[in-house]
């Protein structure tokens, strides 16, 4: 339970549910859809379940070996957040591309090339040249719901956790914002924040009010 509204908390896991309980909740239509999705992914990957891969071309073999030394990690999720980073932070020679997350699903298909190019199909890693411990990640492609845990496991498994400060940037339509005021009178765009109790620095904007929540990959 959160000690205050606006704190990021870990949601209860469904991993402990037994098979009988899951079977009761899943309808025949759900099972058919899941089977069709799995068949498409298996065909694409040659019967190998490799939906997500992370690569660092500057390392031997292009794969992560030792965890990256990282003090600050900024992740922009969605096209609008990624465009914000491109326009106001990455539009300089202070950053260099160091890695990429590739994935395949029904709405996003990356190529098999190992070249790191700024395309919509990639989640790109950037490193601050003056301070290599500061990393950015632009994730403008779609990450399916059943791929979110694997995406997080791959990305955060590639870097050290101790002393790491993570900032997530994401956007949502003003129409989804819940408030007693009319959304027509709101100054748009506006910025709200969520934070964990471990974050002790000054928050740069007001906290997100009840009953608004964050969903999908930013919430994960």
Coordinates of N, CA, C and O in Angstrom, one line a residue, residues 7-148:
X7 N 2.8 7.9 -5.0 CA 3.9 7.0 -4.8 C 3.8 5.8 -5.8 O 2.7 5.3 -5.9
X8 N 4.9 5.5 -6.4 CA 4.9 4.3 -7.2 C 5.1 3.0 -6.4 O 6.0 2.9 -5.5
X9 N 4.2 2.1 -6.5 CA 4.2 0.9 -5.7 C 4.2 -0.3 -6.6 O 3.7 -0.2 -7.8
X10 N 4.6 -1.5 -6.1 CA 4.6 -2.7 -6.9 C 3.2 -3.3 -6.8 O 2.7 -3.6 -5.7
X11 N 2.6 -3.6 -7.9 CA 1.3 -4.2 -7.9 C 1.4 -5.7 -7.5 O 2.5 -6.3 -7.8
X12 N 0.4 -6.3 -7.0 CA 0.4 -7.7 -6.6 C 0.6 -8.5 -7.9 O 0.1 -8.2 -9.0
X13 N 1.4 -9.6 -7.7 CA 1.7 -10.4 -8.9 C 0.7 -11.6 -9.0 O 0.2 -12.1 -8.0
X14 N 0.4 -11.9 -10.3 CA -0.4 -13.1 -10.5 C 0.4 -14.4 -10.7 O -0.2 -15.4 -11.0
X15 N 1.7 -14.3 -10.5 CA 2.5 -15.4 -10.7 C 2.2 -16.6 -9.8 O 2.4 -17.8 -10.1
X16 N 1.6 -16.3 -8.6 CA 1.3 -17.4 -7.7 C 0.0 -18.0 -7.9 O -0.4 -19.0 -7.2
X17 N -0.8 -17.6 -8.9 CA -2.1 -18.2 -9.1 C -1.9 -19.6 -9.7 O -1.0 -19.9 -10.5
X18 N -2.7 -20.6 -9.2 CA -2.6 -21.9 -9.7 C -3.2 -22.0 -11.1 O -4.0 -21.1 -11.5
X19 N -3.0 -23.1 -11.8 CA -3.4 -23.2 -13.2 C -5.0 -23.3 -13.2 O -5.6 -22.8 -14.2
X20 N -5.6 -23.9 -12.2 CA -7.0 -24.0 -12.2 C -7.7 -22.7 -12.2 O -8.7 -22.4 -12.9
X21 N -7.1 -21.8 -11.3 CA -7.7 -20.4 -11.2 C -7.6 -19.6 -12.5 O -8.5 -19.0 -13.0
X22 N -6.4 -19.8 -13.2 CA -6.2 -19.1 -14.4 C -7.1 -19.6 -15.5 O -7.6 -18.9 -16.4
X23 N -7.3 -21.0 -15.5 CA -8.1 -21.6 -16.5 C -9.6 -21.1 -16.4 O -10.3 -21.0 -17.4
X24 N -10.0 -20.9 -15.2 CA -11.4 -20.4 -15.0 C -11.6 -19.0 -15.5 O -12.6 -18.6 -16.0
X25 N -10.5 -18.2 -15.5 CA -10.6 -16.8 -15.9 C -10.5 -16.6 -17.4 O -10.9 -15.6 -18.0
X26 N -9.8 -17.5 -18.1 CA -9.5 -17.4 -19.5 C -10.6 -18.1 -20.3 O -11.0 -19.2 -20.1
X27 N -11.2 -17.3 -21.2 CA -12.3 -17.8 -22.0 C -11.7 -18.5 -23.2 O -10.6 -18.3 -23.6
X28 N -12.6 -19.3 -23.9 CA -12.1 -20.0 -25.1 C -11.6 -19.0 -26.2 O -10.6 -19.3 -26.9
X29 N -12.3 -17.9 -26.3 CA -11.8 -16.8 -27.2 C -10.5 -16.3 -26.9 O -9.6 -16.1 -27.8
X30 N -10.2 -16.1 -25.6 CA -8.9 -15.6 -25.2 C -7.8 -16.6 -25.5 O -6.7 -16.3 -26.0
X31 N -8.1 -17.9 -25.3 CA -7.1 -19.0 -25.6 C -6.8 -19.0 -27.1 O -5.7 -19.2 -27.5
X32 N -7.8 -18.9 -27.9 CA -7.6 -18.9 -29.4 C -6.8 -17.7 -29.8 O -5.9 -17.9 -30.7
X33 N -7.1 -16.5 -29.3 CA -6.3 -15.4 -29.7 C -4.8 -15.5 -29.2 O -3.9 -15.2 -30.0
X34 N -4.6 -16.1 -28.0 CA -3.2 -16.3 -27.5 C -2.5 -17.3 -28.4 O -1.3 -17.1 -28.7
X35 N -3.2 -18.3 -28.8 CA -2.5 -19.4 -29.6 C -2.1 -18.8 -31.0 O -1.0 -19.1 -31.5
X36 N -3.0 -18.0 -31.6 CA -2.7 -17.4 -32.9 C -1.5 -16.5 -32.8 O -0.6 -16.4 -33.7
X37 N -1.4 -15.7 -31.7 CA -0.3 -14.8 -31.5 C 1.0 -15.5 -31.4 O 2.0 -15.2 -32.0
X38 N 1.0 -16.6 -30.6 CA 2.2 -17.4 -30.4 C 2.6 -18.1 -31.7 O 3.8 -18.2 -31.9
X39 N 1.7 -18.6 -32.5 CA 2.1 -19.2 -33.7 C 2.8 -18.2 -34.7 O 3.7 -18.5 -35.3
X40 N 2.2 -17.0 -34.7 CA 2.9 -16.0 -35.6 C 4.3 -15.7 -35.1 O 5.2 -15.5 -35.9
X41 N 4.5 -15.6 -33.8 CA 5.8 -15.3 -33.3 C 6.8 -16.4 -33.5 O 7.9 -16.2 -33.9
X42 N 6.3 -17.6 -33.3 CA 7.1 -18.8 -33.6 C 7.6 -18.9 -35.0 O 8.7 -19.2 -35.3
X43 N 6.6 -18.6 -36.0 CA 7.0 -18.7 -37.4 C 8.0 -17.6 -37.7 O 8.9 -17.9 -38.5
X44 N 7.8 -16.4 -37.1 CA 8.8 -15.4 -37.4 C 10.2 -15.7 -36.9 O 11.2 -15.4 -37.6
X45 N 10.3 -16.3 -35.8 CA 11.6 -16.5 -35.2 C 12.1 -17.9 -35.4 O 13.0 -18.4 -34.7
X46 N 11.5 -18.6 -36.4 CA 12.0 -20.0 -36.7 C 11.9 -20.9 -35.6 O 12.8 -21.7 -35.3
X47 N 10.7 -20.9 -34.9 CA 10.4 -21.7 -33.8 C 11.2 -21.4 -32.5 O 11.2 -22.2 -31.6
X48 N 11.9 -20.3 -32.5 CA 12.7 -19.9 -31.3 C 12.0 -18.7 -30.7 O 11.7 -17.7 -31.4
X49 N 11.6 -18.8 -29.4 CA 10.9 -17.7 -28.8 C 11.9 -16.6 -28.4 O 12.3 -16.5 -27.3
X50 N 12.2 -15.7 -29.4 CA 13.2 -14.6 -29.1 C 12.5 -13.4 -29.5 O 12.7 -12.8 -30.6
X51 N 11.6 -12.9 -28.7 CA 10.8 -11.7 -29.1 C 11.6 -10.4 -28.9 O 11.4 -9.4 -29.6
X52 N 12.5 -10.4 -27.9 CA 13.2 -9.2 -27.6 C 14.7 -9.5 -27.4 O 15.1 -10.5 -26.8
X53 N 15.5 -8.6 -28.0 CA 17.0 -8.8 -27.9 C 17.6 -7.4 -27.6 O 17.2 -6.4 -28.2
X54 N 18.7 -7.4 -26.8 CA 19.4 -6.2 -26.5 C 20.8 -6.3 -27.0 O 21.5 -7.3 -26.8
X55 N 21.3 -5.3 -27.7 CA 22.6 -5.4 -28.3 C 23.4 -4.1 -28.1 O 22.9 -3.0 -28.1
X56 N 24.7 -4.3 -27.8 CA 25.7 -3.2 -27.7 C 26.8 -3.4 -28.6 O 27.8 -4.2 -28.3
X57 N 26.7 -2.9 -29.8 CA 27.7 -3.2 -30.9 C 29.1 -2.9 -30.5 O 30.1 -3.5 -31.1
X58 N 29.4 -1.9 -29.6 CA 30.7 -1.6 -29.2 C 31.4 -2.7 -28.4 O 32.6 -2.7 -28.2
X59 N 30.6 -3.6 -27.9 CA 31.2 -4.7 -27.1 C 31.4 -5.9 -28.0 O 30.9 -6.0 -29.1
X60 N 32.2 -6.9 -27.6 CA 32.5 -8.0 -28.4 C 31.2 -8.9 -28.6 O 30.5 -9.2 -27.7
X61 N 31.0 -9.1 -29.9 CA 29.8 -9.9 -30.2 C 28.5 -9.1 -30.3 O 27.5 -9.6 -30.6
X62 N 28.6 -7.8 -29.9 CA 27.4 -7.0 -29.9 C 26.4 -7.2 -28.8 O 25.3 -6.7 -28.7
X63 N 26.8 -8.1 -27.8 CA 25.8 -8.4 -26.7 C 26.4 -7.9 -25.4 O 27.6 -7.8 -25.2
X64 N 25.5 -7.7 -24.5 CA 25.8 -7.2 -23.1 C 26.5 -8.3 -22.4 O 26.1 -9.4 -22.3
X65 N 27.7 -8.0 -21.7 CA 28.4 -9.0 -20.9 C 28.4 -8.5 -19.5 O 27.6 -9.0 -18.7
X66 N 29.2 -7.5 -19.1 CA 29.2 -7.0 -17.8 C 28.1 -5.9 -17.7 O 27.8 -5.2 -18.7
X67 N 27.4 -5.7 -16.6 CA 26.4 -4.7 -16.4 C 27.0 -3.3 -16.7 O 28.1 -3.0 -16.3
X68 N 26.3 -2.5 -17.4 CA 26.7 -1.1 -17.6 C 26.7 -0.3 -16.3 O 25.8 -0.4 -15.5
X69 N 27.8 0.5 -16.1 CA 27.9 1.4 -15.0 C 27.0 2.6 -15.3 O 27.2 3.3 -16.2
X70 N 25.9 2.7 -14.5 CA 24.9 3.8 -14.8 C 24.5 4.4 -13.5 O 24.1 3.7 -12.5
X71 N 24.5 5.8 -13.5 CA 24.0 6.5 -12.3 C 22.6 7.1 -12.5 O 21.8 7.2 -11.6
X72 N 22.4 7.5 -13.8 CA 21.1 8.0 -14.1 C 20.6 7.4 -15.5 O 21.4 7.4 -16.4
X73 N 19.4 7.0 -15.5 CA 18.8 6.4 -16.6 C 17.5 7.0 -16.9 O 16.6 7.0 -16.1
X74 N 17.4 7.6 -18.1 CA 16.1 8.3 -18.5 C 15.5 7.6 -19.7 O 16.2 7.3 -20.7
X75 N 14.3 7.2 -19.5 CA 13.6 6.4 -20.5 C 12.4 7.2 -21.0 O 11.5 7.6 -20.3
X76 N 12.3 7.4 -22.3 CA 11.2 8.1 -23.0 C 10.4 7.0 -23.7 O 10.9 6.3 -24.6
X77 N 9.1 6.8 -23.3 CA 8.3 5.7 -23.8 C 7.1 6.4 -24.6 O 6.4 7.2 -24.1
X78 N 7.0 6.0 -25.9 CA 6.0 6.5 -26.7 C 6.6 7.6 -27.7 O 7.6 8.1 -27.4
X79 N 5.9 7.8 -28.8 CA 6.4 8.7 -29.8 C 6.5 10.1 -29.3 O 7.5 10.8 -29.7
X80 N 5.6 10.6 -28.6 CA 5.7 12.0 -28.1 C 6.8 12.2 -27.1 O 7.6 13.2 -27.2
X81 N 7.0 11.3 -26.2 CA 8.1 11.4 -25.3 C 9.4 11.3 -26.0 O 10.4 12.0 -25.7
X82 N 9.5 10.3 -26.9 CA 10.8 10.2 -27.7 C 11.1 11.4 -28.5 O 12.2 11.8 -28.6
X83 N 10.0 12.0 -29.1 CA 10.2 13.2 -29.9 C 10.7 14.4 -29.0 O 11.5 15.2 -29.4
X84 N 10.2 14.4 -27.8 CA 10.7 15.5 -26.8 C 12.1 15.3 -26.5 O 12.9 16.3 -26.6
X85 N 12.6 14.1 -26.3 CA 14.0 13.9 -26.1 C 14.8 14.3 -27.3 O 15.9 14.9 -27.2
X86 N 14.4 14.0 -28.5 CA 15.1 14.3 -29.7 C 15.2 15.8 -29.9 O 16.2 16.3 -30.3
X87 N 14.1 16.5 -29.6 CA 14.1 18.0 -29.9 C 14.9 18.8 -28.8 O 15.5 19.8 -29.2
X88 N 14.8 18.4 -27.6 CA 15.3 19.2 -26.5 C 16.5 18.7 -25.8 O 17.2 19.4 -25.0
X89 N 16.9 17.4 -26.0 CA 18.0 16.9 -25.3 C 19.1 16.3 -26.2 O 20.2 16.5 -26.1
X90 N 18.6 15.5 -27.2 CA 19.5 14.8 -28.1 C 20.0 15.6 -29.3 O 20.8 15.1 -30.0
X91 N 19.4 16.7 -29.5 CA 19.7 17.6 -30.7 C 21.1 18.3 -30.4 O 21.1 19.5 -30.4
X92 N 22.1 17.6 -30.2 CA 23.4 18.1 -29.9 C 24.4 17.0 -30.2 O 24.1 15.9 -30.4
X93 N 25.7 17.4 -30.1 CA 26.8 16.4 -30.3 C 27.2 15.8 -28.9 O 28.2 15.1 -28.9
X94 N 26.4 16.0 -27.9 CA 26.8 15.6 -26.5 C 26.5 14.1 -26.3 O 26.9 13.5 -25.3
X95 N 25.8 13.5 -27.2 CA 25.3 12.1 -27.0 C 25.8 11.2 -28.1 O 26.0 11.6 -29.3
X96 N 26.0 9.9 -27.8 CA 26.3 8.9 -28.8 C 25.5 7.7 -28.6 O 25.1 7.3 -27.5
X97 N 25.1 7.0 -29.7 CA 24.3 5.8 -29.7 C 25.2 4.7 -29.3 O 26.3 4.5 -29.9
X98 N 24.8 3.9 -28.2 CA 25.7 2.8 -27.8 C 25.0 1.5 -27.8 O 25.6 0.4 -27.7
X99 N 23.7 1.4 -28.0 CA 23.0 0.1 -27.9 C 21.6 0.2 -28.5 O 21.1 1.3 -28.8
X100 N 20.9 -0.9 -28.6 CA 19.6 -1.0 -29.2 C 18.9 -2.2 -28.6 O 19.4 -3.2 -28.3
X101 N 17.6 -2.0 -28.4 CA 16.7 -3.1 -28.1 C 15.8 -3.4 -29.3 O 15.1 -2.5 -29.8
X102 N 15.9 -4.6 -29.8 CA 15.1 -5.0 -30.9 C 13.9 -5.9 -30.5 O 14.1 -6.8 -29.6
X103 N 12.8 -5.8 -31.1 CA 11.7 -6.7 -30.7 C 10.8 -6.9 -31.9 O 10.8 -6.2 -32.9
X104 N 10.0 -7.9 -31.8 CA 9.0 -8.3 -32.8 C 7.7 -8.6 -32.2 O 7.6 -9.4 -31.2
X105 N 6.6 -8.0 -32.7 CA 5.3 -8.4 -32.3 C 4.4 -8.0 -33.5 O 4.8 -7.7 -34.6
X106 N 3.1 -8.1 -33.2 CA 2.1 -7.9 -34.3 C 2.1 -6.4 -34.8 O 1.6 -6.2 -35.9
X107 N 2.7 -5.5 -34.1 CA 2.6 -4.1 -34.5 C 4.0 -3.5 -34.7 O 4.2 -2.4 -35.2
X108 N 5.0 -4.3 -34.4 CA 6.4 -3.8 -34.5 C 7.3 -4.9 -35.0 O 7.4 -5.9 -34.3
X109 N 7.9 -4.7 -36.2 CA 8.8 -5.7 -36.7 C 10.2 -5.1 -37.0 O 10.3 -4.3 -38.0
X110 N 11.2 -5.5 -36.3 CA 12.5 -5.0 -36.5 C 13.2 -5.8 -37.6 O 12.9 -7.0 -37.7
X111 N 14.2 -5.3 -38.2 CA 14.9 -6.0 -39.2 C 16.0 -6.8 -38.5 O 16.3 -6.6 -37.3
X112 N 16.7 -7.7 -39.2 CA 17.7 -8.5 -38.6 C 19.1 -7.9 -38.7 O 20.1 -8.4 -38.2
X113 N 19.2 -6.7 -39.2 CA 20.4 -6.0 -39.3 C 21.0 -5.6 -38.0 O 20.2 -5.4 -37.0
X114 N 22.3 -5.6 -37.8 CA 22.9 -5.2 -36.5 C 23.3 -3.8 -36.5 O 23.8 -3.3 -35.5
X115 N 23.0 -3.0 -37.6 CA 23.3 -1.6 -37.6 C 22.4 -0.9 -36.6 O 21.2 -1.2 -36.5
X116 N 22.9 0.1 -36.0 CA 22.1 0.9 -35.0 C 21.6 2.2 -35.7 O 22.4 3.1 -35.9
X117 N 20.4 2.2 -36.2 CA 19.8 3.4 -36.9 C 18.6 3.9 -36.1 O 17.8 3.1 -35.5
X118 N 18.4 5.2 -36.1 CA 17.2 5.8 -35.4 C 15.9 5.6 -36.2 O 15.4 6.5 -36.8
X119 N 15.4 4.4 -36.1 CA 14.1 4.1 -36.8 C 13.1 3.8 -35.7 O 13.4 3.6 -34.6
X120 N 11.8 3.9 -36.1 CA 10.7 3.7 -35.2 C 10.7 2.3 -34.6 O 10.0 2.0 -33.6
X121 N 11.3 1.3 -35.3 CA 11.3 0.0 -34.8 C 12.3 -0.3 -33.7 O 12.3 -1.4 -33.2
X122 N 13.1 0.6 -33.4 CA 14.2 0.4 -32.4 C 13.9 1.2 -31.1 O 13.3 2.2 -31.1
X123 N 14.4 0.6 -30.0 CA 14.6 1.3 -28.7 C 16.1 1.6 -28.6 O 16.9 0.7 -28.5
X124 N 16.4 2.8 -28.7 CA 17.9 3.2 -28.8 C 18.4 3.6 -27.5 O 17.7 4.3 -26.7
X125 N 19.6 3.2 -27.2 CA 20.4 3.7 -26.0 C 21.3 4.8 -26.4 O 22.1 4.6 -27.4
X126 N 21.3 5.9 -25.7 CA 22.3 7.0 -25.9 C 23.1 7.1 -24.6 O 22.6 7.0 -23.5
X127 N 24.4 7.5 -24.8 CA 25.3 7.8 -23.6 C 25.8 9.2 -23.7 O 26.2 9.7 -24.8
X128 N 25.8 9.9 -22.5 CA 26.3 11.2 -22.5 C 27.8 11.2 -22.6 O 28.5 10.5 -21.8
X129 N 28.4 11.8 -23.6 CA 29.8 11.7 -23.8 C 30.7 12.2 -22.6 O 31.7 11.7 -22.2
X130 N 30.2 13.3 -22.0 CA 31.0 13.9 -20.9 C 30.8 13.2 -19.6 O 31.6 13.3 -18.7
X131 N 29.8 12.3 -19.5 CA 29.6 11.5 -18.3 C 28.9 10.2 -18.8 O 27.7 10.0 -18.9
X132 N 29.8 9.2 -19.1 CA 29.3 7.9 -19.6 C 28.3 7.1 -18.7 O 27.7 6.2 -19.1
X133 N 28.2 7.6 -17.4 CA 27.2 6.9 -16.5 C 25.8 7.4 -16.7 O 24.9 6.8 -16.0
X134 N 25.6 8.4 -17.6 CA 24.2 8.9 -17.8 C 23.7 8.3 -19.1 O 24.4 8.5 -20.2
X135 N 22.6 7.5 -19.1 CA 22.1 6.9 -20.3 C 20.7 7.3 -20.5 O 19.9 7.6 -19.6
X136 N 20.3 7.4 -21.8 CA 19.0 7.7 -22.2 C 18.5 6.5 -23.1 O 19.3 5.8 -23.7
X137 N 17.2 6.3 -23.1 CA 16.6 5.2 -23.9 C 15.3 5.8 -24.6 O 14.4 6.3 -23.9
X138 N 15.3 5.8 -25.9 CA 14.1 6.2 -26.7 C 13.3 4.9 -27.1 O 13.8 4.1 -27.9
X139 N 12.2 4.8 -26.5 CA 11.3 3.6 -26.9 C 10.1 4.1 -27.6 O 9.1 4.4 -27.0
X140 N 10.2 4.3 -28.9 CA 9.0 4.8 -29.7 C 8.2 3.7 -30.3 O 7.2 4.0 -30.9
X141 N 8.7 2.5 -30.2 CA 7.9 1.4 -30.8 C 7.0 0.7 -29.8 O 7.1 1.0 -28.6
X142 N 6.1 0.0 -30.3 CA 5.1 -0.7 -29.4 C 5.6 -1.9 -28.7 O 6.2 -2.7 -29.4
X143 N 5.4 -2.0 -27.4 CA 5.8 -3.1 -26.6 C 4.5 -3.8 -26.2 O 3.8 -3.2 -25.4
X144 N 4.3 -5.0 -26.6 CA 3.0 -5.7 -26.3 C 2.9 -6.0 -24.8 O 4.0 -6.1 -24.1
X145 N 1.7 -6.2 -24.3 CA 1.5 -6.4 -22.9 C 2.3 -7.6 -22.4 O 2.9 -7.5 -21.3
X146 N 2.3 -8.7 -23.2 CA 3.0 -9.9 -22.7 C 4.5 -9.8 -22.9 O 5.2 -10.8 -22.6
X147 N 5.0 -8.7 -23.5 CA 6.4 -8.5 -23.7 C 7.0 -7.5 -22.7 O 8.2 -7.4 -22.6
X148 N 6.2 -6.9 -21.9 CA 6.7 -5.8 -21.0 C 7.7 -6.3 -20.0 O 8.7 -5.7 -19.7

